[in-house]
């Protein structure tokens, strides 16, 4: 059993079913896991095995059908919409395979989006965004449109955006999925470097075995269950 | 997010699909422009009518004529004959040459009207007096309508004043006579005298009176009759009809600044005594009634245009929500609450209304800027610088705010739908 006292995130018997009645599909069938603060964890498995579903549940983006998730001693399942969104806004960073940068905004504006949502003053958020962009070495592109950038650069902006609220945990869903292997390697190196530097907990969904080996812990999922 | 962020986000979003936004705003512009024009026209016309009316009647003046007593009331509305009250044939030389009957009032009526509560003074109405001509120095002889001037006349004159008590031969001439008399300005005529010829039939004779110009009426499109000092007009009537004890109407005066409700009370008091009373309110109502009907009709058209614009907003925003599903999902993932997302789209909807309102009102004001001088030169001449198209700021602001509210209402459905989007569904979409 995961030890909830020393873990940042602990999940017990997580289940998630989609659809109703004749159409029911069990995406997750009883997952148990525990992540310690500052640790990195890889969730690996084939496409459709339930990796993203699990990540969404751990990040408070979706509700499990049954089971429990404890964040720092507090149950996510007991939180209301306001508490969950506030948790994601202040304590979580997200990195997606498709980057999800806003085409209408500049690199700088994309970077400080979480702070803008939080209602941080324009001066403060610009300053923090500059620091974050500096960290991913993209400060010179701050005023460019996100659409002007290459894939690798876009994912680095996404990393800056994930870092800006100084999160406890960064969730990355196949962050290298849309990048060639060399660029992917650079992005991952940067991600690990920043994770170590700021002592951030990192959860990476991937089907890259080499990437998984670099993590402190690996969870292998098949058909919604953890396999050894 | 902070309010400025919401507003900025909404504007950025609107600029993403420029053509679509333009068309949606255009639909609003049609409605708000129509509304602004209708308002401008009815407001302008109302103030035009009011200035015109002010040259005729003052709020404290009540025109009294012979009406029917309650005992004469019939179900058809046409009063029954009563021998002691009705038509007396006016004496020879009267305004109708003694051939037609006219309802006549006498001294006893004057005292009765004076005794009515709320009435401070009453004078015989001598406007049935017909003069032959008026002449200034050696200019042409001109026809002129005349009426008596009462001590409390408060019309704002373009020059001079009404005859004072020590000016028993005073006259206030209508504005158009300034040019007729060959003068270059109204003030030039003040203190000058004019000759007025009056004739009587029995016996046939004429007499020329001298009147001193004490004032000139304002420049209104329709010129009212000239005002003669009461003593002067009484002398003329005495000459023309041989009597000043019979007259067709009485001009009664209430105190200055008399309230509307008081006027109504005086009116009903006079009616119960068997008189017909026409107050300032009747005058205004007669002119404003058709105006109100027409502007209500046009406002209806504007409302239909705005309704169409509403459908445009709903459509535009539903499409926008659909297109931006992924973006909405991202905002939710990054910590924006349902109501924040809803608010973004409400602000966007209100912005469409705002721009539609601002552009519509601005266009209407430009039309006014161009059309007012042209209207004053062609259709509505002789009203000086009064503008037919008026744009009261409060009304124009009201139209813009109204358009924003309509936008908000229309945006509710798409905005709530955006707020309810499941972030997972939104992010899974490729
Ligand atoms: N909204 C949904 N309705 C029904 N099935 C779903 C839904 N979302 C995901 N699934 C299914 O759940 C399974 C796990 O999906 P996912 O977690 O995205 O897998 P992975 O990320 O490992 O590729 C898949 O078979 C997918 O088709
Ligand atoms: Mg996935």
mmCIF file of C-alpha atoms in Angstrom, chain B residues 11-252:
data_model
loop_
_atom_site.group_PDB
_atom_site.id
_atom_site.type_symbol
_atom_site.label_atom_id
_atom_site.label_comp_id
_atom_site.label_asym_id
_atom_site.label_seq_id
_atom_site.Cartn_x
_atom_site.Cartn_y
_atom_site.Cartn_z
ATOM 1 C CA UNK B 11 -11.473 42.217 -28.261
ATOM 2 C CA UNK B 12 -8.628 39.908 -29.365
ATOM 3 C CA UNK B 13 -11.122 37.105 -29.905
ATOM 4 C CA UNK B 14 -13.385 39.350 -31.964
ATOM 5 C CA UNK B 15 -10.459 40.313 -34.188
ATOM 6 C CA UNK B 16 -9.651 36.671 -34.904
ATOM 7 C CA UNK B 17 -12.547 36.333 -37.315
ATOM 8 C CA UNK B 18 -12.709 39.834 -38.705
ATOM 9 C CA UNK B 19 -15.266 39.279 -41.454
ATOM 10 C CA UNK B 20 -17.639 37.374 -39.214
ATOM 11 C CA UNK B 21 -17.337 39.952 -36.449
ATOM 12 C CA UNK B 22 -17.865 42.742 -38.972
ATOM 13 C CA UNK B 23 -21.074 41.164 -40.269
ATOM 14 C CA UNK B 24 -22.425 40.515 -36.783
ATOM 15 C CA UNK B 25 -21.650 44.068 -35.700
ATOM 16 C CA UNK B 26 -23.173 45.365 -38.948
ATOM 17 C CA UNK B 27 -26.477 43.698 -38.102
ATOM 18 C CA UNK B 28 -26.392 45.583 -34.802
ATOM 19 C CA UNK B 29 -25.421 48.828 -36.504
ATOM 20 C CA UNK B 30 -28.558 48.677 -38.654
ATOM 21 C CA UNK B 31 -30.713 48.457 -35.544
ATOM 22 C CA UNK B 32 -28.904 51.050 -33.442
ATOM 23 C CA UNK B 33 -28.562 53.452 -36.364
ATOM 24 C CA UNK B 34 -32.312 53.276 -37.015
ATOM 25 C CA UNK B 35 -33.010 53.753 -33.328
ATOM 26 C CA UNK B 36 -30.638 56.713 -33.093
ATOM 27 C CA UNK B 37 -32.189 58.330 -36.171
ATOM 28 C CA UNK B 38 -35.740 57.822 -34.875
ATOM 29 C CA UNK B 39 -34.711 59.296 -31.520
ATOM 30 C CA UNK B 40 -32.890 62.185 -33.165
ATOM 31 C CA UNK B 41 -35.868 62.975 -35.365
ATOM 32 C CA UNK B 42 -38.565 62.698 -32.707
ATOM 33 C CA UNK B 43 -36.482 64.591 -30.147
ATOM 34 C CA UNK B 44 -35.649 67.309 -32.640
ATOM 35 C CA UNK B 45 -39.220 67.529 -33.863
ATOM 36 C CA UNK B 46 -40.531 67.669 -30.317
ATOM 37 C CA UNK B 47 -38.313 70.576 -29.384
ATOM 38 C CA UNK B 48 -39.159 72.176 -32.731
ATOM 39 C CA UNK B 49 -42.880 71.787 -32.003
ATOM 40 C CA UNK B 50 -42.371 73.131 -28.499
ATOM 41 C CA UNK B 51 -40.599 76.270 -29.686
ATOM 42 C CA UNK B 52 -43.305 76.744 -32.284
ATOM 43 C CA UNK B 53 -46.026 76.287 -29.682
ATOM 44 C CA UNK B 54 -44.388 78.642 -27.246
ATOM 45 C CA UNK B 55 -44.958 81.458 -29.725
ATOM 46 C CA UNK B 56 -48.681 80.676 -29.470
ATOM 47 C CA UNK B 57 -49.514 79.698 -25.987
ATOM 48 C CA UNK B 58 -48.035 80.006 -22.557
ATOM 49 C CA UNK B 59 -48.448 77.289 -19.958
ATOM 50 C CA UNK B 60 -50.595 79.616 -17.829
ATOM 51 C CA UNK B 61 -52.980 80.666 -20.623
ATOM 52 C CA UNK B 62 -56.362 78.951 -20.906
ATOM 53 C CA UNK B 63 -58.592 79.644 -23.899
ATOM 54 C CA UNK B 64 -62.223 79.638 -22.836
ATOM 55 C CA UNK B 65 -65.166 79.465 -25.196
ATOM 56 C CA UNK B 66 -68.806 78.580 -24.859
ATOM 57 C CA UNK B 67 -69.306 74.878 -24.242
ATOM 58 C CA UNK B 68 -72.297 72.881 -23.146
ATOM 59 C CA UNK B 69 -73.664 72.690 -19.628
ATOM 60 C CA UNK B 70 -74.123 69.265 -18.031
ATOM 61 C CA UNK B 71 -77.889 69.570 -18.616
ATOM 62 C CA UNK B 72 -77.236 69.779 -22.352
ATOM 63 C CA UNK B 73 -75.332 66.526 -22.506
ATOM 64 C CA UNK B 74 -76.753 64.004 -24.994
ATOM 65 C CA UNK B 75 -75.784 60.426 -25.639
ATOM 66 C CA UNK B 76 -74.536 61.330 -29.117
ATOM 67 C CA UNK B 77 -72.142 63.916 -27.742
ATOM 68 C CA UNK B 78 -73.873 66.717 -29.705
ATOM 69 C CA UNK B 79 -75.300 69.171 -27.097
ATOM 70 C CA UNK B 80 -79.052 69.883 -26.913
ATOM 71 C CA UNK B 81 -80.289 73.379 -27.775
ATOM 72 C CA UNK B 82 -80.865 75.746 -24.857
ATOM 73 C CA UNK B 83 -82.426 79.040 -25.755
ATOM 74 C CA UNK B 84 -80.766 81.195 -23.133
ATOM 75 C CA UNK B 85 -77.205 80.081 -23.962
ATOM 76 C CA UNK B 86 -76.717 79.607 -27.634
ATOM 77 C CA UNK B 87 -75.921 81.538 -30.743
ATOM 78 C CA UNK B 88 -76.787 85.170 -30.695
ATOM 79 C CA UNK B 89 -76.495 86.912 -34.007
ATOM 80 C CA UNK B 90 -73.663 89.376 -33.662
ATOM 81 C CA UNK B 91 -74.404 92.954 -34.367
ATOM 82 C CA UNK B 92 -73.730 94.628 -37.670
ATOM 83 C CA UNK B 93 -70.124 95.054 -38.683
ATOM 84 C CA UNK B 94 -69.015 92.006 -36.755
ATOM 85 C CA UNK B 95 -66.357 89.705 -38.078
ATOM 86 C CA UNK B 96 -68.928 87.663 -39.979
ATOM 87 C CA UNK B 97 -70.783 90.639 -41.372
ATOM 88 C CA UNK B 98 -73.768 89.816 -39.225
ATOM 89 C CA UNK B 99 -74.762 87.001 -41.559
ATOM 90 C CA UNK B 100 -73.495 84.043 -39.600
ATOM 91 C CA UNK B 101 -74.266 83.202 -36.074
ATOM 92 C CA UNK B 102 -71.415 82.937 -33.630
ATOM 93 C CA UNK B 103 -71.411 81.784 -30.044
ATOM 94 C CA UNK B 104 -71.176 84.829 -27.884
ATOM 95 C CA UNK B 105 -69.827 85.458 -24.443
ATOM 96 C CA UNK B 106 -70.522 88.526 -22.359
ATOM 97 C CA UNK B 107 -69.457 90.372 -19.221
ATOM 98 C CA UNK B 108 -71.245 87.874 -16.956
ATOM 99 C CA UNK B 109 -69.171 85.045 -18.466
ATOM 100 C CA UNK B 110 -66.030 87.091 -17.893
ATOM 101 C CA UNK B 111 -66.875 87.454 -14.185
ATOM 102 C CA UNK B 112 -67.755 83.751 -13.900
ATOM 103 C CA UNK B 113 -64.465 82.702 -15.469
ATOM 104 C CA UNK B 114 -62.554 85.133 -13.254
ATOM 105 C CA UNK B 115 -64.246 83.622 -10.203
ATOM 106 C CA UNK B 116 -63.052 80.126 -11.058
ATOM 107 C CA UNK B 117 -60.472 78.912 -8.504
ATOM 108 C CA UNK B 118 -56.951 79.071 -9.920
ATOM 109 C CA UNK B 119 -57.737 81.841 -12.411
ATOM 110 C CA UNK B 120 -55.949 85.092 -11.608
ATOM 111 C CA UNK B 121 -57.187 87.172 -14.557
ATOM 112 C CA UNK B 122 -59.477 86.916 -17.574
ATOM 113 C CA UNK B 123 -59.663 89.071 -20.659
ATOM 114 C CA UNK B 124 -62.027 89.183 -23.620
ATOM 115 C CA UNK B 125 -60.516 87.404 -26.582
ATOM 116 C CA UNK B 126 -60.576 89.944 -29.389
ATOM 117 C CA UNK B 127 -58.863 87.777 -31.968
ATOM 118 C CA UNK B 128 -62.039 88.004 -34.102
ATOM 119 C CA UNK B 129 -60.990 91.552 -34.934
ATOM 120 C CA UNK B 130 -60.168 92.000 -38.597
ATOM 121 C CA UNK B 131 -57.853 94.815 -39.564
ATOM 122 C CA UNK B 132 -57.547 96.001 -43.164
ATOM 123 C CA UNK B 133 -53.840 96.563 -43.342
ATOM 124 C CA UNK B 134 -50.701 97.581 -41.521
ATOM 125 C CA UNK B 135 -48.194 100.018 -42.942
ATOM 126 C CA UNK B 136 -44.708 101.090 -41.870
ATOM 127 C CA UNK B 137 -43.509 104.453 -43.188
ATOM 128 C CA UNK B 138 -43.832 104.327 -46.978
ATOM 129 C CA UNK B 139 -43.513 100.568 -47.481
ATOM 130 C CA UNK B 140 -46.322 98.396 -48.872
ATOM 131 C CA UNK B 141 -49.573 97.902 -47.016
ATOM 132 C CA UNK B 142 -49.631 94.407 -45.518
ATOM 133 C CA UNK B 143 -52.369 92.208 -44.098
ATOM 134 C CA UNK B 144 -51.914 91.130 -40.486
ATOM 135 C CA UNK B 145 -53.590 88.874 -37.930
ATOM 136 C CA UNK B 146 -53.932 90.493 -34.531
ATOM 137 C CA UNK B 147 -54.695 89.432 -30.992
ATOM 138 C CA UNK B 148 -54.654 91.039 -27.572
ATOM 139 C CA UNK B 149 -51.531 91.028 -25.435
ATOM 140 C CA UNK B 150 -52.066 90.203 -21.777
ATOM 141 C CA UNK B 151 -49.947 91.410 -18.876
ATOM 142 C CA UNK B 152 -48.298 88.074 -18.234
ATOM 143 C CA UNK B 153 -47.076 87.166 -21.708
ATOM 144 C CA UNK B 154 -43.743 85.394 -21.281
ATOM 145 C CA UNK B 155 -42.803 84.485 -24.849
ATOM 146 C CA UNK B 156 -39.085 85.018 -25.429
ATOM 147 C CA UNK B 157 -38.994 87.746 -28.069
ATOM 148 C CA UNK B 158 -36.256 88.153 -30.630
ATOM 149 C CA UNK B 159 -36.156 91.855 -29.683
ATOM 150 C CA UNK B 160 -37.910 94.275 -27.321
ATOM 151 C CA UNK B 161 -40.704 93.391 -24.927
ATOM 152 C CA UNK B 162 -44.469 93.186 -24.622
ATOM 153 C CA UNK B 163 -46.346 96.487 -24.206
ATOM 154 C CA UNK B 164 -46.065 97.703 -20.643
ATOM 155 C CA UNK B 165 -48.961 99.323 -18.772
ATOM 156 C CA UNK B 166 -47.752 102.761 -19.870
ATOM 157 C CA UNK B 167 -47.624 101.729 -23.533
ATOM 158 C CA UNK B 168 -51.353 101.535 -24.415
ATOM 159 C CA UNK B 169 -50.571 101.732 -28.176
ATOM 160 C CA UNK B 170 -47.871 99.045 -28.185
ATOM 161 C CA UNK B 171 -47.608 96.259 -30.757
ATOM 162 C CA UNK B 172 -45.409 93.166 -30.959
ATOM 163 C CA UNK B 173 -44.966 92.221 -34.612
ATOM 164 C CA UNK B 174 -44.269 88.743 -36.029
ATOM 165 C CA UNK B 175 -40.691 88.232 -37.192
ATOM 166 C CA UNK B 176 -41.475 88.102 -40.908
ATOM 167 C CA UNK B 177 -42.661 91.743 -40.840
ATOM 168 C CA UNK B 178 -39.084 92.862 -40.136
ATOM 169 C CA UNK B 179 -38.115 92.027 -43.691
ATOM 170 C CA UNK B 180 -41.511 93.189 -45.038
ATOM 171 C CA UNK B 181 -40.922 96.592 -43.465
ATOM 172 C CA UNK B 182 -37.506 96.793 -45.099
ATOM 173 C CA UNK B 183 -35.574 96.670 -41.827
ATOM 174 C CA UNK B 184 -32.290 94.791 -41.542
ATOM 175 C CA UNK B 185 -32.745 93.721 -37.911
ATOM 176 C CA UNK B 186 -35.602 93.497 -35.374
ATOM 177 C CA UNK B 187 -33.986 96.010 -33.014
ATOM 178 C CA UNK B 188 -33.998 98.631 -35.766
ATOM 179 C CA UNK B 189 -37.824 98.710 -35.594
ATOM 180 C CA UNK B 190 -38.179 99.126 -31.835
ATOM 181 C CA UNK B 191 -39.915 102.385 -30.923
ATOM 182 C CA UNK B 192 -41.013 102.986 -34.523
ATOM 183 C CA UNK B 193 -44.693 103.479 -35.283
ATOM 184 C CA UNK B 194 -46.957 101.713 -37.767
ATOM 185 C CA UNK B 195 -50.380 102.676 -39.115
ATOM 186 C CA UNK B 196 -53.243 100.186 -38.832
ATOM 187 C CA UNK B 197 -56.519 100.707 -40.706
ATOM 188 C CA UNK B 198 -59.715 99.213 -39.318
ATOM 189 C CA UNK B 199 -63.123 99.421 -41.022
ATOM 190 C CA UNK B 200 -66.685 98.981 -39.835
ATOM 191 C CA UNK B 201 -69.745 98.099 -41.928
ATOM 192 C CA UNK B 202 -72.598 99.839 -40.148
ATOM 193 C CA UNK B 203 -71.954 102.645 -40.677
ATOM 194 C CA UNK B 204 -69.371 102.083 -43.426
ATOM 195 C CA UNK B 205 -66.285 103.977 -42.373
ATOM 196 C CA UNK B 206 -62.571 103.473 -41.753
ATOM 197 C CA UNK B 207 -60.164 104.674 -39.116
ATOM 198 C CA UNK B 208 -56.375 104.639 -38.969
ATOM 199 C CA UNK B 209 -54.725 103.849 -35.658
ATOM 200 C CA UNK B 210 -51.090 104.426 -34.785
ATOM 201 C CA UNK B 211 -49.225 101.719 -32.916
ATOM 202 C CA UNK B 212 -45.689 101.745 -31.526
ATOM 203 C CA UNK B 213 -43.530 98.667 -32.011
ATOM 204 C CA UNK B 214 -42.358 97.478 -28.589
ATOM 205 C CA UNK B 215 -41.167 94.022 -29.581
ATOM 206 C CA UNK B 216 -40.617 91.414 -32.319
ATOM 207 C CA UNK B 217 -41.705 87.770 -32.009
ATOM 208 C CA UNK B 218 -39.174 84.935 -32.400
ATOM 209 C CA UNK B 219 -38.345 83.502 -35.800
ATOM 210 C CA UNK B 220 -40.689 80.492 -35.969
ATOM 211 C CA UNK B 221 -41.780 78.630 -39.079
ATOM 212 C CA UNK B 222 -45.444 79.432 -38.659
ATOM 213 C CA UNK B 223 -46.020 83.036 -37.665
ATOM 214 C CA UNK B 224 -48.647 83.698 -34.999
ATOM 215 C CA UNK B 225 -50.745 86.848 -34.953
ATOM 216 C CA UNK B 226 -49.317 90.179 -33.840
ATOM 217 C CA UNK B 227 -49.926 91.182 -30.223
ATOM 218 C CA UNK B 228 -51.667 94.524 -29.664
ATOM 219 C CA UNK B 229 -51.804 96.262 -26.314
ATOM 220 C CA UNK B 230 -55.122 95.374 -24.748
ATOM 221 C CA UNK B 231 -56.324 98.973 -24.620
ATOM 222 C CA UNK B 232 -55.534 99.469 -28.326
ATOM 223 C CA UNK B 233 -57.318 96.322 -29.471
ATOM 224 C CA UNK B 234 -60.330 97.167 -27.303
ATOM 225 C CA UNK B 235 -60.607 100.537 -29.030
ATOM 226 C CA UNK B 236 -60.435 98.843 -32.429
ATOM 227 C CA UNK B 237 -63.109 96.283 -31.516
ATOM 228 C CA UNK B 238 -65.338 99.034 -30.141
ATOM 229 C CA UNK B 239 -64.973 100.821 -33.490
ATOM 230 C CA UNK B 240 -65.540 97.721 -35.634
ATOM 231 C CA UNK B 241 -68.478 96.151 -33.773
ATOM 232 C CA UNK B 242 -69.816 99.084 -31.801
ATOM 233 C CA UNK B 243 -69.401 97.124 -28.590
ATOM 234 C CA UNK B 244 -66.760 95.474 -26.427
ATOM 235 C CA UNK B 245 -69.208 93.625 -24.245
ATOM 236 C CA UNK B 246 -69.652 90.621 -26.507
ATOM 237 C CA UNK B 247 -66.868 88.346 -27.624
ATOM 238 C CA UNK B 248 -66.362 84.819 -28.933
ATOM 239 C CA UNK B 249 -63.791 83.760 -26.369
ATOM 240 C CA UNK B 250 -62.085 84.578 -23.113
ATOM 241 C CA UNK B 251 -58.407 84.318 -22.415
ATOM 242 C CA UNK B 252 -58.001 83.277 -18.809
#
